[in-house]
CSV table of C-alpha atoms and ligand atoms in Angstrom, one decimal:
chain,number,residue,atom,x,y,z
U,1,LEU,CA,4.2,-21.9,-12.1
U,2,GLU,CA,5.5,-19.1,-9.9
U,3,ILE,CA,2.7,-16.8,-10.9
U,4,TYR,CA,0.0,-19.5,-10.5
U,5,LEU,CA,1.3,-20.5,-7.1
U,6,ARG,CA,1.2,-16.9,-6.0
U,7,GLY,CA,-2.3,-16.7,-7.3
U,8,LEU,CA,-3.2,-19.7,-5.2
U,9,ALA,CA,-1.8,-17.8,-2.2
U,10,GLY,CA,-4.1,-14.9,-3.2
U,11,GLU,CA,-1.3,-12.8,-4.6
U,12,ARG,CA,-1.4,-11.1,-8.0
U,13,PRO,CA,1.9,-10.5,-9.9
U,14,GLU,CA,3.2,-7.3,-8.5
U,15,LEU,CA,3.9,-5.9,-12.0
U,16,PRO,CA,2.1,-6.6,-15.3
U,17,VAL,CA,3.2,-9.6,-17.4
U,18,THR,CA,2.3,-8.3,-20.8
U,19,TYR,CA,3.9,-5.6,-22.8
U,20,ASP,CA,0.8,-3.6,-23.4
U,21,GLU,CA,0.0,-3.5,-19.6
U,22,LEU,CA,3.6,-2.7,-18.8
U,23,GLU,CA,3.4,0.2,-21.2
U,24,VAL,CA,0.2,1.5,-19.6
U,25,ALA,CA,1.6,1.2,-16.1
U,26,ALA,CA,4.9,2.7,-17.1
U,27,ARG,CA,3.1,5.7,-18.6
U,28,GLY,CA,1.7,6.4,-15.2
U,29,ALA,CA,5.1,6.2,-13.6
U,30,MET,CA,7.0,8.5,-16.0
U,31,THR,CA,6.9,12.2,-16.9
U,32,ALA,CA,5.0,12.9,-20.1
U,33,GLU,CA,8.3,13.9,-21.7
U,34,ALA,CA,10.0,10.6,-20.8
U,35,PHE,CA,7.1,8.5,-22.0
U,36,ALA,CA,6.9,10.3,-25.3
U,37,TYR,CA,10.6,9.8,-25.8
U,38,VAL,CA,10.5,6.1,-25.0
U,39,ALA,CA,7.2,5.1,-26.7
U,40,GLY,CA,7.4,7.4,-29.7
U,41,GLY,CA,8.6,6.8,-33.2
U,42,ALA,CA,9.6,8.9,-36.2
U,43,GLY,CA,7.1,10.9,-38.3
U,44,SER,CA,3.6,9.5,-38.5
U,45,GLU,CA,4.8,6.3,-36.7
U,46,ARG,CA,4.0,4.2,-39.7
U,47,THR,CA,7.2,2.1,-39.2
U,48,LEU,CA,6.5,1.8,-35.5
U,49,ARG,CA,3.1,0.2,-36.4
U,50,ALA,CA,4.5,-1.8,-39.4
U,51,ASN,CA,7.0,-3.4,-37.1
U,52,ARG,CA,4.1,-4.9,-35.1
U,53,ALA,CA,1.9,-5.6,-38.1
U,54,ALA,CA,4.7,-7.7,-39.6
U,55,PHE,CA,4.7,-10.1,-36.6
U,56,ASP,CA,1.0,-10.6,-37.1
U,57,ARG,CA,1.5,-12.0,-40.6
U,58,TRP,CA,3.7,-14.9,-39.4
U,59,ARG,CA,2.1,-17.7,-37.4
U,60,LEU,CA,3.8,-20.6,-35.6
U,61,VAL,CA,2.5,-24.0,-36.7
U,62,PRO,CA,2.9,-26.1,-33.5
U,63,ARG,CA,4.2,-29.6,-33.6
U,64,MET,CA,3.2,-32.3,-31.2
U,65,LEU,CA,4.6,-35.3,-29.3
U,66,ARG,CA,8.3,-34.3,-29.9
U,67,SER,CA,9.6,-35.0,-26.4
U,68,VAL,CA,10.4,-31.5,-25.1
U,69,THR,CA,11.3,-32.2,-21.5
U,70,ASP,CA,14.9,-31.2,-21.9
U,71,ARG,CA,15.0,-27.7,-23.3
U,72,GLU,CA,18.0,-25.5,-23.9
U,73,LEU,CA,17.7,-21.7,-24.4
U,74,SER,CA,21.4,-20.9,-23.9
U,75,THR,CA,23.6,-19.9,-26.8
U,76,GLU,CA,26.8,-18.1,-27.7
U,77,VAL,CA,27.2,-15.1,-30.0
U,78,LEU,CA,30.7,-14.0,-31.1
U,79,GLY,CA,32.2,-15.6,-28.0
U,80,THR,CA,29.7,-14.1,-25.5
U,81,PRO,CA,27.7,-16.8,-23.7
U,82,MET,CA,24.0,-16.0,-23.1
U,83,ALA,CA,21.4,-17.9,-21.1
U,84,ALA,CA,18.9,-17.1,-23.9
U,85,PRO,CA,19.2,-15.5,-27.3
U,86,VAL,CA,17.9,-12.3,-26.0
U,87,LEU,CA,19.9,-9.1,-25.3
U,88,LEU,CA,18.9,-5.9,-23.6
U,89,ALA,CA,19.2,-3.3,-26.4
U,90,PRO,CA,21.0,-0.1,-26.0
U,91,VAL,CA,18.6,2.6,-24.7
U,92,GLY,CA,20.2,5.9,-24.3
U,93,THR,CA,19.6,8.6,-21.7
U,94,ALA,CA,18.0,6.0,-19.4
U,95,SER,CA,18.1,8.4,-16.4
U,96,VAL,CA,15.2,10.2,-17.9
U,97,ILE,CA,13.3,6.9,-17.2
U,98,HIS,CA,14.5,6.0,-13.7
U,99,PRO,CA,17.6,7.0,-11.6
U,100,ASP,CA,18.9,3.3,-11.6
U,101,ALA,CA,19.3,3.8,-15.4
U,102,GLU,CA,21.9,1.7,-17.1
U,103,ARG,CA,23.2,0.1,-13.9
U,104,ALA,CA,19.8,-1.6,-13.6
U,105,GLN,CA,20.1,-2.7,-17.2
U,106,ALA,CA,23.5,-4.4,-16.7
U,107,ARG,CA,22.6,-5.8,-13.2
U,108,ALA,CA,19.4,-7.3,-14.6
U,109,ALA,CA,21.4,-8.9,-17.4
U,110,ALA,CA,23.9,-10.3,-14.9
U,111,ASP,CA,21.1,-11.7,-12.8
U,112,LEU,CA,19.5,-13.5,-15.8
U,113,GLY,CA,22.7,-14.5,-17.6
U,114,LEU,CA,21.8,-12.3,-20.6
U,115,ALA,CA,23.9,-9.9,-22.5
U,116,SER,CA,23.4,-6.2,-22.3
U,117,VAL,CA,24.4,-3.5,-24.8
U,118,LEU,CA,25.3,-0.1,-23.2
U,119,SER,CA,24.6,3.0,-25.3
U,120,THR,CA,27.1,5.6,-26.1
U,121,ALA,CA,24.4,8.0,-25.0
U,122,ALA,CA,24.2,6.4,-21.6
U,123,SER,CA,23.5,8.4,-18.4
U,124,THR,CA,26.1,6.3,-16.6
U,125,SER,CA,29.6,6.0,-17.8
U,126,MET,CA,30.8,2.7,-19.2
U,127,GLU,CA,33.3,2.3,-16.4
U,128,GLU,CA,30.6,2.9,-13.7
U,129,VAL,CA,28.3,0.4,-15.4
U,130,ALA,CA,31.2,-2.1,-15.5
U,131,ALA,CA,31.8,-1.6,-11.8
U,132,ALA,CA,28.1,-2.0,-11.0
U,133,ALA,CA,27.9,-5.3,-12.9
U,134,PRO,CA,31.4,-6.7,-13.4
U,135,GLU,CA,30.1,-10.2,-14.1
U,136,ALA,CA,27.6,-9.1,-16.7
U,137,ASN,CA,28.1,-9.9,-20.4
U,138,ARG,CA,28.4,-6.4,-21.6
U,139,TRP,CA,28.7,-5.1,-25.1
U,140,PHE,CA,29.2,-1.4,-26.0
U,141,GLN,CA,27.1,0.4,-28.6
U,142,LEU,CA,29.0,3.1,-30.5
U,143,TYR,CA,27.4,6.3,-31.9
U,144,TRP,CA,30.4,7.3,-34.0
U,145,PRO,CA,31.1,11.0,-33.3
U,146,ASN,CA,32.5,13.3,-35.9
U,147,ASP,CA,35.7,13.6,-34.0
U,148,PRO,CA,37.9,10.6,-34.9
U,149,GLU,CA,40.0,10.8,-31.7
U,150,LEU,CA,36.9,10.9,-29.6
U,151,ALA,CA,35.5,7.8,-31.5
U,152,GLU,CA,38.7,5.9,-30.9
U,153,SER,CA,38.8,6.9,-27.3
U,154,LEU,CA,35.3,5.6,-26.7
U,155,VAL,CA,36.1,2.3,-28.3
U,156,ARG,CA,39.4,1.8,-26.5
U,157,ARG,CA,37.7,2.6,-23.2
U,158,ALA,CA,35.0,0.0,-23.8
U,159,GLU,CA,37.6,-2.6,-24.5
U,160,ARG,CA,39.6,-1.7,-21.3
U,161,ALA,CA,36.4,-1.7,-19.3
U,162,GLY,CA,35.6,-5.3,-20.2
U,163,TYR,CA,33.0,-4.9,-22.9
U,164,ARG,CA,33.0,-7.9,-25.2
U,165,ALA,CA,31.8,-6.5,-28.5
U,166,ILE,CA,31.3,-3.2,-30.3
U,167,VAL,CA,27.9,-2.6,-31.8
U,168,VAL,CA,28.2,0.4,-34.2
U,169,THR,CA,24.8,1.9,-34.8
U,170,VAL,CA,24.7,3.3,-38.3
U,171,ASP,CA,21.1,4.6,-38.6
U,172,THR,CA,21.3,7.5,-36.2
U,173,TRP,CA,23.9,10.0,-37.1
U,174,THR,CA,21.2,12.5,-36.1
U,175,MET,CA,17.9,12.1,-34.3
U,176,ALA,CA,15.0,11.8,-36.7
U,177,TRP,CA,11.9,13.9,-37.0
U,178,ARG,CA,10.0,12.8,-33.8
U,179,PRO,CA,6.8,14.7,-33.4
U,180,ARG,CA,6.0,13.6,-29.9
U,181,ASP,CA,9.4,15.0,-28.7
U,182,LEU,CA,8.9,18.1,-30.8
U,183,ALA,CA,5.4,18.7,-29.4
U,184,LEU,CA,6.7,18.7,-25.8
U,185,GLY,CA,9.9,20.6,-26.7
U,186,HIS,CA,12.0,18.0,-24.9
U,187,LEU,CA,15.2,16.3,-25.9
U,188,PRO,CA,16.8,14.4,-23.0
U,189,PHE,CA,20.4,15.4,-24.0
U,190,LEU,CA,19.6,19.1,-23.6
U,191,HIS,CA,18.6,18.4,-20.0
U,192,GLY,CA,21.8,16.7,-19.3
U,193,HIS,CA,20.8,13.1,-19.7
U,194,GLY,CA,22.9,10.6,-21.7
U,195,LEU,CA,26.1,12.5,-21.5
U,196,ALA,CA,28.2,10.4,-19.1
U,197,ASN,CA,30.4,8.7,-21.6
U,198,TYR,CA,31.2,12.0,-23.2
U,199,PHE,CA,31.7,14.0,-20.0
U,200,SER,CA,34.1,11.3,-18.6
U,201,ASP,CA,36.1,11.1,-21.8
U,202,PRO,CA,39.6,12.6,-21.8
U,203,VAL,CA,39.4,13.5,-25.5
U,204,PHE,CA,36.0,15.2,-25.1
U,205,ARG,CA,37.2,17.1,-22.1
U,206,SER,CA,40.2,18.3,-24.0
U,207,ARG,CA,37.8,19.9,-26.5
U,208,LEU,CA,36.2,22.1,-23.7
U,209,ALA,CA,37.3,25.4,-22.4
U,210,ALA,CA,36.3,24.4,-18.9
U,211,PRO,CA,35.3,21.0,-17.3
U,212,PRO,CA,31.5,20.5,-17.3
U,213,GLU,CA,31.4,20.3,-13.5
U,214,SER,CA,33.0,23.6,-13.0
U,215,GLY,CA,29.7,25.5,-13.1
U,216,PRO,CA,26.3,26.0,-15.0
U,217,GLU,CA,27.9,27.9,-17.8
U,218,ALA,CA,30.6,25.3,-18.4
U,219,ARG,CA,28.0,22.6,-18.3
U,220,ARG,CA,25.9,24.3,-20.8
U,221,ALA,CA,28.9,24.8,-23.1
U,222,ALA,CA,29.7,21.1,-22.7
U,223,ILE,CA,26.2,20.1,-23.6
U,224,LEU,CA,26.4,22.2,-26.7
U,225,ALA,CA,29.8,20.7,-27.6
U,226,PHE,CA,28.2,17.3,-27.3
U,227,THR,CA,25.5,18.2,-29.8
U,228,GLY,CA,28.1,19.4,-32.2
U,229,LEU,CA,30.2,16.2,-32.0
U,230,PHE,CA,27.4,13.6,-31.7
U,231,GLY,CA,26.9,12.2,-35.2
U,232,ASN,CA,28.9,11.6,-38.3
U,233,PRO,CA,27.0,11.8,-41.6
U,234,SER,CA,30.1,11.4,-43.7
U,235,LEU,CA,30.9,7.9,-42.7
U,236,SER,CA,31.0,5.2,-45.4
U,237,TRP,CA,31.6,1.4,-45.3
U,238,SER,CA,35.3,1.9,-45.8
U,239,ASP,CA,35.5,3.6,-42.3
U,240,LEU,CA,34.7,0.2,-40.7
U,241,ALA,CA,38.4,-0.7,-41.3
U,242,THR,CA,39.4,2.2,-39.1
U,243,LEU,CA,37.1,1.0,-36.3
U,244,ARG,CA,38.6,-2.5,-36.7
U,245,SER,CA,42.1,-1.0,-36.2
U,246,TRP,CA,41.1,0.4,-32.8
U,247,THR,CA,39.9,-2.8,-31.2
U,248,THR,CA,40.3,-6.6,-31.2
U,249,LEU,CA,36.7,-7.0,-30.1
U,250,PRO,CA,34.1,-8.4,-32.5
U,251,VAL,CA,32.2,-5.6,-34.3
U,252,LEU,CA,28.5,-5.7,-35.2
U,253,VAL,CA,26.7,-3.2,-37.4
U,254,LYS,CA,23.3,-2.2,-36.1
U,255,GLY,CA,20.7,-0.6,-38.2
U,256,VAL,CA,20.9,-2.8,-41.3
U,257,CYS,CA,17.7,-3.2,-43.3
U,258,HIS,CA,18.9,-3.9,-46.9
U,259,PRO,CA,20.6,-7.2,-47.9
U,260,ASP,CA,23.2,-5.3,-49.8
U,261,ASP,CA,24.1,-3.3,-46.7
U,262,ALA,CA,24.5,-6.6,-44.8
U,263,ARG,CA,26.9,-7.8,-47.5
U,264,ALA,CA,28.7,-4.5,-47.4
U,265,ALA,CA,29.1,-4.7,-43.6
U,266,LEU,CA,30.6,-8.1,-43.8
U,267,ASP,CA,32.8,-7.3,-46.8
U,268,ALA,CA,34.1,-4.3,-44.8
U,269,GLY,CA,35.1,-6.5,-41.9
U,270,ALA,CA,32.2,-6.6,-39.6
U,271,ASP,CA,31.6,-9.8,-37.7
U,272,GLY,CA,27.9,-9.6,-37.6
U,273,VAL,CA,24.8,-7.4,-38.2
U,274,VAL,CA,21.8,-6.3,-36.3
U,275,VAL,CA,18.7,-6.0,-38.5
U,276,SER,CA,16.9,-3.0,-37.0
U,277,ASN,CA,15.1,0.2,-37.8
U,278,HIS,CA,15.8,1.5,-34.4
U,279,GLY,CA,12.3,0.5,-33.2
U,280,GLY,CA,10.7,2.7,-35.8
U,281,ARG,CA,12.4,5.8,-34.4
U,282,GLN,CA,14.4,6.9,-37.4
U,283,VAL,CA,13.0,6.5,-41.0
U,284,ASP,CA,9.3,6.9,-41.0
U,285,GLY,CA,7.8,4.7,-43.7
U,286,ALA,CA,10.7,2.3,-43.6
U,287,ARG,CA,9.9,-1.3,-44.1
U,288,ALA,CA,9.1,-3.5,-41.1
U,289,ALA,CA,12.3,-4.8,-39.6
U,290,LEU,CA,10.9,-8.3,-39.5
U,291,ASP,CA,10.3,-8.3,-43.2
U,292,CYS,CA,13.9,-7.1,-43.7
U,293,LEU,CA,15.2,-9.9,-41.5
U,294,VAL,CA,14.2,-12.6,-44.1
U,295,ASP,CA,16.2,-11.0,-46.9
U,296,VAL,CA,19.2,-10.1,-44.7
U,297,ALA,CA,19.4,-13.6,-43.2
U,298,ASP,CA,19.4,-15.0,-46.8
U,299,ALA,CA,22.1,-12.6,-47.9
U,300,VAL,CA,24.4,-13.2,-44.9
U,301,ALA,CA,23.9,-17.0,-44.9
U,302,ALA,CA,26.5,-18.4,-42.6
U,303,ARG,CA,29.0,-15.5,-42.9
U,304,GLY,CA,28.3,-14.2,-39.4
U,305,PRO,CA,25.5,-13.9,-36.8
U,306,VAL,CA,22.4,-12.0,-37.7
U,307,LEU,CA,20.7,-10.3,-34.7
U,308,PHE,CA,17.3,-8.6,-34.9
U,309,ASP,CA,15.3,-6.0,-33.1
U,310,SER,CA,12.4,-3.6,-33.6
U,311,GLY,CA,9.0,-4.8,-32.5
U,312,ILE,CA,9.6,-7.7,-30.1
U,313,ARG,CA,6.9,-7.6,-27.5
U,314,SER,CA,6.6,-11.2,-26.3
U,315,GLY,CA,8.3,-14.5,-26.1
U,316,ALA,CA,6.2,-15.7,-29.1
U,317,ASP,CA,7.7,-12.8,-31.1
U,318,VAL,CA,11.2,-13.9,-30.2
U,319,LEU,CA,10.4,-17.4,-31.6
U,320,VAL,CA,9.2,-15.9,-34.9
U,321,ALA,CA,12.3,-13.9,-35.3
U,322,LEU,CA,14.5,-16.9,-34.5
U,323,ALA,CA,12.6,-19.0,-37.0
U,324,LEU,CA,13.1,-16.4,-39.6
U,325,GLY,CA,16.9,-16.5,-39.3
U,326,ALA,CA,17.9,-14.4,-36.3
U,327,ASP,CA,20.6,-15.8,-34.1
U,328,ALA,CA,19.5,-13.6,-31.2
U,329,VAL,CA,17.2,-10.7,-30.6
U,330,LEU,CA,17.4,-7.4,-28.7
U,331,VAL,CA,14.5,-5.7,-26.9
U,332,GLY,CA,14.4,-2.0,-26.1
U,333,ARG,CA,11.2,-0.6,-24.9
U,334,LEU,CA,10.2,-3.7,-23.0
U,335,TRP,CA,13.1,-3.3,-20.5
U,336,ALA,CA,12.8,0.4,-20.5
U,337,PHE,CA,9.1,0.2,-19.3
U,338,GLY,CA,10.2,-2.3,-16.6
U,339,LEU,CA,12.8,0.2,-15.5
U,340,ALA,CA,10.2,3.0,-15.4
U,341,LEU,CA,8.0,0.9,-13.1
U,342,ALA,CA,10.5,-0.5,-10.6
U,343,GLY,CA,14.1,0.2,-11.5
U,344,HIS,CA,16.3,-2.9,-11.5
U,345,ARG,CA,13.5,-5.1,-10.2
U,346,GLY,CA,11.2,-4.0,-13.0
U,347,VAL,CA,13.8,-4.8,-15.7
U,348,VAL,CA,14.3,-8.3,-14.2
U,349,HIS,CA,10.6,-8.8,-14.1
U,350,ALA,CA,10.0,-7.7,-17.7
U,351,MET,CA,12.8,-9.8,-19.0
U,352,ARG,CA,11.8,-12.9,-16.9
U,353,ALA,CA,8.2,-12.7,-18.3
U,354,LEU,CA,9.6,-12.6,-21.8
U,355,LEU,CA,12.0,-15.5,-21.2
U,356,ALA,CA,9.2,-17.6,-19.5
U,357,GLU,CA,6.9,-17.1,-22.4
U,358,LEU,CA,9.7,-17.9,-24.9
U,359,ASP,CA,10.4,-21.2,-23.1
U,360,LEU,CA,6.8,-22.2,-22.8
U,361,THR,CA,5.8,-21.3,-26.3
U,362,MET,CA,8.9,-23.0,-27.8
U,363,ALA,CA,8.1,-26.2,-25.9
U,364,LEU,CA,4.3,-26.1,-26.7
U,365,ALA,CA,5.2,-25.6,-30.3
U,366,GLY,CA,7.3,-28.7,-30.2
U,367,TYR,CA,10.9,-27.3,-30.2
U,368,ARG,CA,13.6,-28.0,-27.6
U,369,SER,CA,16.0,-25.3,-28.6
U,370,PRO,CA,16.3,-22.2,-30.8
U,371,ALA,CA,18.7,-24.1,-33.0
U,372,ASP,CA,15.8,-26.5,-34.0
U,373,LEU,CA,13.8,-23.6,-35.4
U,374,ASP,CA,13.6,-22.6,-39.0
U,375,ARG,CA,11.1,-21.2,-41.4
U,376,ARG,CA,9.2,-24.5,-41.5
U,377,ALA,CA,8.0,-23.6,-38.0
U,378,LEU,CA,6.0,-20.8,-39.5
U,379,ALA,CA,3.2,-20.1,-41.9
U,380,PHE,CA,2.8,-16.7,-43.7
U,381,GLU,CA,-0.7,-15.3,-43.5
U,382,ARG,CA,-1.6,-12.6,-46.0
A,401,LIG,C1,16.7,3.3,-28.4
A,401,LIG,N1,17.5,2.7,-29.3
A,401,LIG,C2,18.9,3.0,-29.3
A,401,LIG,N2,19.7,2.4,-30.1
A,401,LIG,C3,21.0,2.6,-30.1
A,401,LIG,O1,21.8,2.0,-30.9
A,401,LIG,N3,21.6,3.5,-29.2
A,401,LIG,C4,20.8,4.2,-28.4
A,401,LIG,O2,21.2,5.0,-27.6
A,401,LIG,C5,19.4,4.0,-28.4
A,401,LIG,N4,18.5,4.7,-27.6
A,401,LIG,C6,17.2,4.3,-27.6
A,401,LIG,C7,16.3,5.0,-26.7
A,401,LIG,C8,15.0,4.6,-26.6
A,401,LIG,C9,14.1,5.3,-25.6
A,401,LIG,C10,14.5,3.5,-27.4
A,401,LIG,C11,13.1,3.1,-27.3
A,401,LIG,C12,15.3,2.9,-28.3
A,401,LIG,C13,17.0,1.7,-30.2
A,401,LIG,C14,17.1,0.3,-29.5
A,401,LIG,O3,18.4,-0.1,-29.3
A,401,LIG,C15,16.4,-0.8,-30.3
A,401,LIG,O4,16.9,-0.8,-31.7
A,401,LIG,C16,14.9,-0.6,-30.3
A,401,LIG,O5,14.4,-0.1,-29.1
A,401,LIG,C17,14.2,-1.9,-30.7
A,401,LIG,O6,12.9,-1.8,-30.8
A,401,LIG,P1,11.8,-2.1,-29.6
A,401,LIG,O7,12.3,-3.4,-28.9
A,401,LIG,O8,11.8,-0.9,-28.7
A,401,LIG,O9,10.6,-2.3,-30.4
């Protein structure tokens, strides 16, 4: 209605309302390097495309005359209330996109009552983000470094700073083969983006000969130290117990594709899983995340929440994922493109458009709340 009323007054929406147009506009607002980093995927980008193609095979079958005046999008996941089952996914090194970076992410989440997941590889420290959006429902995403004391320090800081869950990402102990980044010779970390949680960490700082801010050489050494500590390929499921011992917060495992891994995560003490192939950025040729969701949701049954991401572009996509068994979804590139276009305002805009389409499509399809949705809402088209 807001958009139509503005149209009546001769105003067009200031920013695009579809993902594809947001992406085109964002491309014009970003450096070629930043755009390649955000939009790109691993290898030949087969999985990036498969994530989208999977959504095209599921169709909603709308139901009529079901009294949909009173609708409810709000939900709660592991004790965190959310105005809608949509979270802002962790997107690292956001200062390469816009200087507002992760502050804009958390502020937008606070404005809309959504939950927001801050990346370990953020350009703003978790304490600064907490101070910028104290009322936001914030979760912290852990890239588990190969220094156990540093890993513990990051988790304990997140709990102290008011983050309400730990999302441990298990699919990215190193960056994948990403030709777009390789072609441009650009990795945001090497240019100093995404290091705030490390540079502000007492354990990390204790590993350095000199503080990163003491001069260009020290900064360079700190960046190199970061690259040496970033990932941990030796982790196994039994390590989740160690993570549990560091925090009383709920723990979710992000990057689960196989149903056996979902079972392993829960058996190892995780409270929930995030079905995700990192937006097609890690294993090229991996199965579409949406296709994995069906099997994972069946394997998890009612043992814990199943969240989903990778390929959500619209409110209708959110509905499909919810109907296939997701308790909530995360979106990454969508908010990142909003950020590129207009900082905090752009993130709010992109998320509001998604939520408006979700609400409208849900109602027009005959559902009053996400809880009413199940696979009977869908038909599979070969
Ligand atoms: C990501 N993603 C990500 N995930 C994570 O756990 N930690 C991180 O730091 C990042 N960083 C990151 C940067 C950029 C530029 C993108 C696009 C993505 C993955 C992200 O959380 C999410 O899984 C995907 O973005 C979901 O796919 P869509 O919504 O982008 O299709």
